[in-house]
Amino acid sequence: MGKYFNIKELSYSRIAAEKGINNNPSGDVKRNLEFLIDKCLDPIREAYGKPITVSSGYRNYLLNQLVGGKATSQHLKGEAADIVGKNDKETKRIFEIAKEQGNFDQLLFERNKKGSVWVHISYKAEGNRKQCIDNYIV
């Protein structure tokens, strides 16, 4: 369990709860979520100094399909989270902090066609690509 984030929070999904889908992670996924918390999320939250909301963390296969996630999504492995601040400006600040820290596999400032924004961050135990894309359209 991290200082600011925990596996339960990163596994919670309103859609899974509404549809009765068990989204509890397995052992390997739990380990990946712990890495994500320790290496990315907690350090970002520490530097940011304010609460950060996880809008999506771990997603099992069925949940990932329901939300339109890619079949290769790192959310399936517990290696990714989508996070937001209280507004778009704060979310952009979170992206910039994560970029400065540089500890990620993939860092995206994402935007959908409706204009919503969030930060997608992923981390792998080995072989992080350090891919960073600002203004990624979903």
Tab-separated table of C-alpha atoms in Angstrom:
chain	number	residue	atom	x	y	z
A	1	MET	CA	0.000	0.000	0.000
A	2	GLY	CA	1.319	3.405	-0.963
A	3	LYS	CA	1.307	6.636	0.950
A	4	TYR	CA	-1.516	8.203	-1.096
A	5	PHE	CA	-2.922	5.428	-3.299
A	6	ASN	CA	-3.949	1.806	-2.781
A	7	ILE	CA	-4.847	-1.212	-4.881
A	8	LYS	CA	-8.529	-1.063	-3.929
A	9	GLU	CA	-8.752	2.490	-5.308
A	10	LEU	CA	-6.920	1.505	-8.488
A	11	SER	CA	-9.253	-1.464	-9.018
A	12	TYR	CA	-12.537	0.324	-8.387
A	13	SER	CA	-14.824	0.910	-11.353
A	14	ARG	CA	-18.312	2.385	-11.201
A	15	ILE	CA	-19.205	0.458	-14.356
A	16	ALA	CA	-17.936	-2.826	-12.883
A	17	ALA	CA	-19.940	-2.167	-9.701
A	18	GLU	CA	-23.112	-1.362	-11.670
A	19	LYS	CA	-22.750	-4.432	-13.909
A	20	GLY	CA	-21.716	-6.823	-11.108
A	21	ILE	CA	-18.281	-7.461	-12.649
A	22	ASN	CA	-15.557	-8.717	-10.313
A	23	ASN	CA	-12.585	-6.452	-11.040
A	24	ASN	CA	-10.310	-7.742	-8.260
A	25	PRO	CA	-6.722	-8.079	-9.486
A	26	SER	CA	-4.644	-11.275	-9.377
A	27	GLY	CA	-1.202	-11.587	-7.778
A	28	ASP	CA	0.811	-10.411	-10.806
A	29	VAL	CA	-1.557	-7.519	-11.425
A	30	LYS	CA	-1.357	-6.505	-7.750
A	31	ARG	CA	2.437	-6.456	-7.987
A	32	ASN	CA	2.240	-4.247	-11.092
A	33	LEU	CA	-0.178	-1.885	-9.344
A	34	GLU	CA	2.228	-1.627	-6.406
A	35	PHE	CA	5.040	-0.647	-8.811
A	36	LEU	CA	2.752	1.935	-10.449
A	37	ILE	CA	1.865	3.420	-7.055
A	38	ASP	CA	5.432	3.428	-5.706
A	39	LYS	CA	7.245	4.592	-8.850
A	40	CYS	CA	4.696	6.970	-10.400
A	41	LEU	CA	1.524	7.872	-8.551
A	42	ASP	CA	2.793	8.518	-5.023
A	43	PRO	CA	5.782	10.619	-6.195
A	44	ILE	CA	3.511	12.687	-8.476
A	45	ARG	CA	1.012	13.235	-5.657
A	46	GLU	CA	3.838	14.200	-3.276
A	47	ALA	CA	5.166	16.812	-5.704
A	48	TYR	CA	1.694	18.068	-6.626
A	49	GLY	CA	0.711	18.586	-2.992
A	50	LYS	CA	-3.030	18.079	-3.539
A	51	PRO	CA	-5.367	15.121	-4.056
A	52	ILE	CA	-5.389	13.430	-7.436
A	53	THR	CA	-8.357	11.380	-8.656
A	54	VAL	CA	-7.876	8.016	-10.344
A	55	SER	CA	-10.551	7.846	-13.037
A	56	SER	CA	-9.411	4.430	-14.279
A	57	GLY	CA	-6.815	1.955	-13.060
A	58	TYR	CA	-6.854	-1.818	-13.406
A	59	ARG	CA	-9.480	-3.178	-15.796
A	60	ASN	CA	-10.124	-6.856	-16.381
A	61	TYR	CA	-10.813	-8.038	-19.934
A	62	LEU	CA	-14.605	-7.644	-19.800
A	63	LEU	CA	-14.468	-4.211	-18.170
A	64	ASN	CA	-11.840	-3.066	-20.658
A	65	GLN	CA	-14.145	-4.096	-23.520
A	66	LEU	CA	-17.122	-2.291	-21.958
A	67	VAL	CA	-15.217	0.998	-21.670
A	68	GLY	CA	-13.805	0.720	-25.204
A	69	GLY	CA	-10.205	0.095	-24.106
A	70	LYS	CA	-7.625	-1.247	-26.532
A	71	ALA	CA	-6.967	-5.001	-26.474
A	72	THR	CA	-3.308	-4.217	-25.711
A	73	SER	CA	-4.100	-1.730	-22.919
A	74	GLN	CA	-1.676	-1.666	-20.012
A	75	HIS	CA	-4.732	-1.210	-17.765
A	76	LEU	CA	-5.315	-4.969	-18.279
A	77	LYS	CA	-1.978	-5.736	-16.590
A	78	GLY	CA	-2.302	-3.206	-13.769
A	79	GLU	CA	0.475	-1.143	-15.334
A	80	ALA	CA	-1.583	2.003	-16.092
A	81	ALA	CA	-3.827	4.583	-14.508
A	82	ASP	CA	-5.782	7.557	-15.787
A	83	ILE	CA	-5.623	10.467	-13.352
A	84	VAL	CA	-7.097	13.958	-13.109
A	85	GLY	CA	-6.914	17.076	-11.017
A	86	LYS	CA	-9.898	19.237	-10.081
A	87	ASN	CA	-9.981	20.933	-13.509
A	88	ASP	CA	-8.210	20.900	-16.886
A	89	LYS	CA	-5.501	23.344	-15.787
A	90	GLU	CA	-4.680	21.234	-12.722
A	91	THR	CA	-4.690	18.055	-14.794
A	92	LYS	CA	-2.170	19.646	-17.166
A	93	ARG	CA	-0.033	20.551	-14.137
A	94	ILE	CA	-0.092	16.905	-13.043
A	95	PHE	CA	1.080	15.911	-16.543
A	96	GLU	CA	3.962	18.400	-16.363
A	97	ILE	CA	5.034	17.099	-12.925
A	98	ALA	CA	4.997	13.510	-14.192
A	99	LYS	CA	6.989	14.562	-17.257
A	100	GLU	CA	9.616	16.288	-15.082
A	101	GLN	CA	9.934	13.226	-12.846
A	102	GLY	CA	10.433	11.044	-15.921
A	103	ASN	CA	9.557	7.756	-14.254
A	104	PHE	CA	7.065	6.151	-16.647
A	105	ASP	CA	6.665	3.811	-19.565
A	106	GLN	CA	4.040	5.934	-21.268
A	107	LEU	CA	2.772	9.384	-20.323
A	108	LEU	CA	-0.103	10.867	-22.306
A	109	PHE	CA	-2.072	14.059	-21.856
A	110	GLU	CA	-5.258	12.679	-23.371
A	111	ARG	CA	-8.309	14.423	-24.738
A	112	ASN	CA	-11.492	12.928	-26.136
A	113	LYS	CA	-13.838	14.390	-28.735
A	114	LYS	CA	-16.102	15.744	-25.973
A	115	GLY	CA	-13.210	17.854	-24.659
A	116	SER	CA	-12.513	15.884	-21.461
A	117	VAL	CA	-8.837	15.640	-20.490
A	118	TRP	CA	-6.862	13.269	-18.295
A	119	VAL	CA	-3.343	11.971	-17.779
A	120	HIS	CA	-2.614	8.378	-18.722
A	121	ILE	CA	0.506	7.067	-17.023
A	122	SER	CA	1.967	3.589	-17.160
A	123	TYR	CA	4.950	1.854	-15.640
A	124	LYS	CA	6.507	-1.560	-16.283
A	125	ALA	CA	8.822	-3.428	-13.923
A	126	GLU	CA	11.376	-3.547	-16.772
A	127	GLY	CA	11.895	-1.869	-20.144
A	128	ASN	CA	10.104	1.446	-19.729
A	129	ARG	CA	9.984	3.312	-23.055
A	130	LYS	CA	9.681	6.844	-21.636
A	131	GLN	CA	7.130	7.680	-24.348
A	132	CYS	CA	5.566	11.085	-23.737
A	133	ILE	CA	2.793	12.590	-25.865
A	134	ASP	CA	1.103	15.899	-25.117
A	135	ASN	CA	-2.439	16.363	-26.482
A	136	TYR	CA	-3.134	12.746	-27.462
A	137	ILE	CA	-6.611	12.536	-29.025
A	138	VAL	CA	-8.601	9.426	-28.108
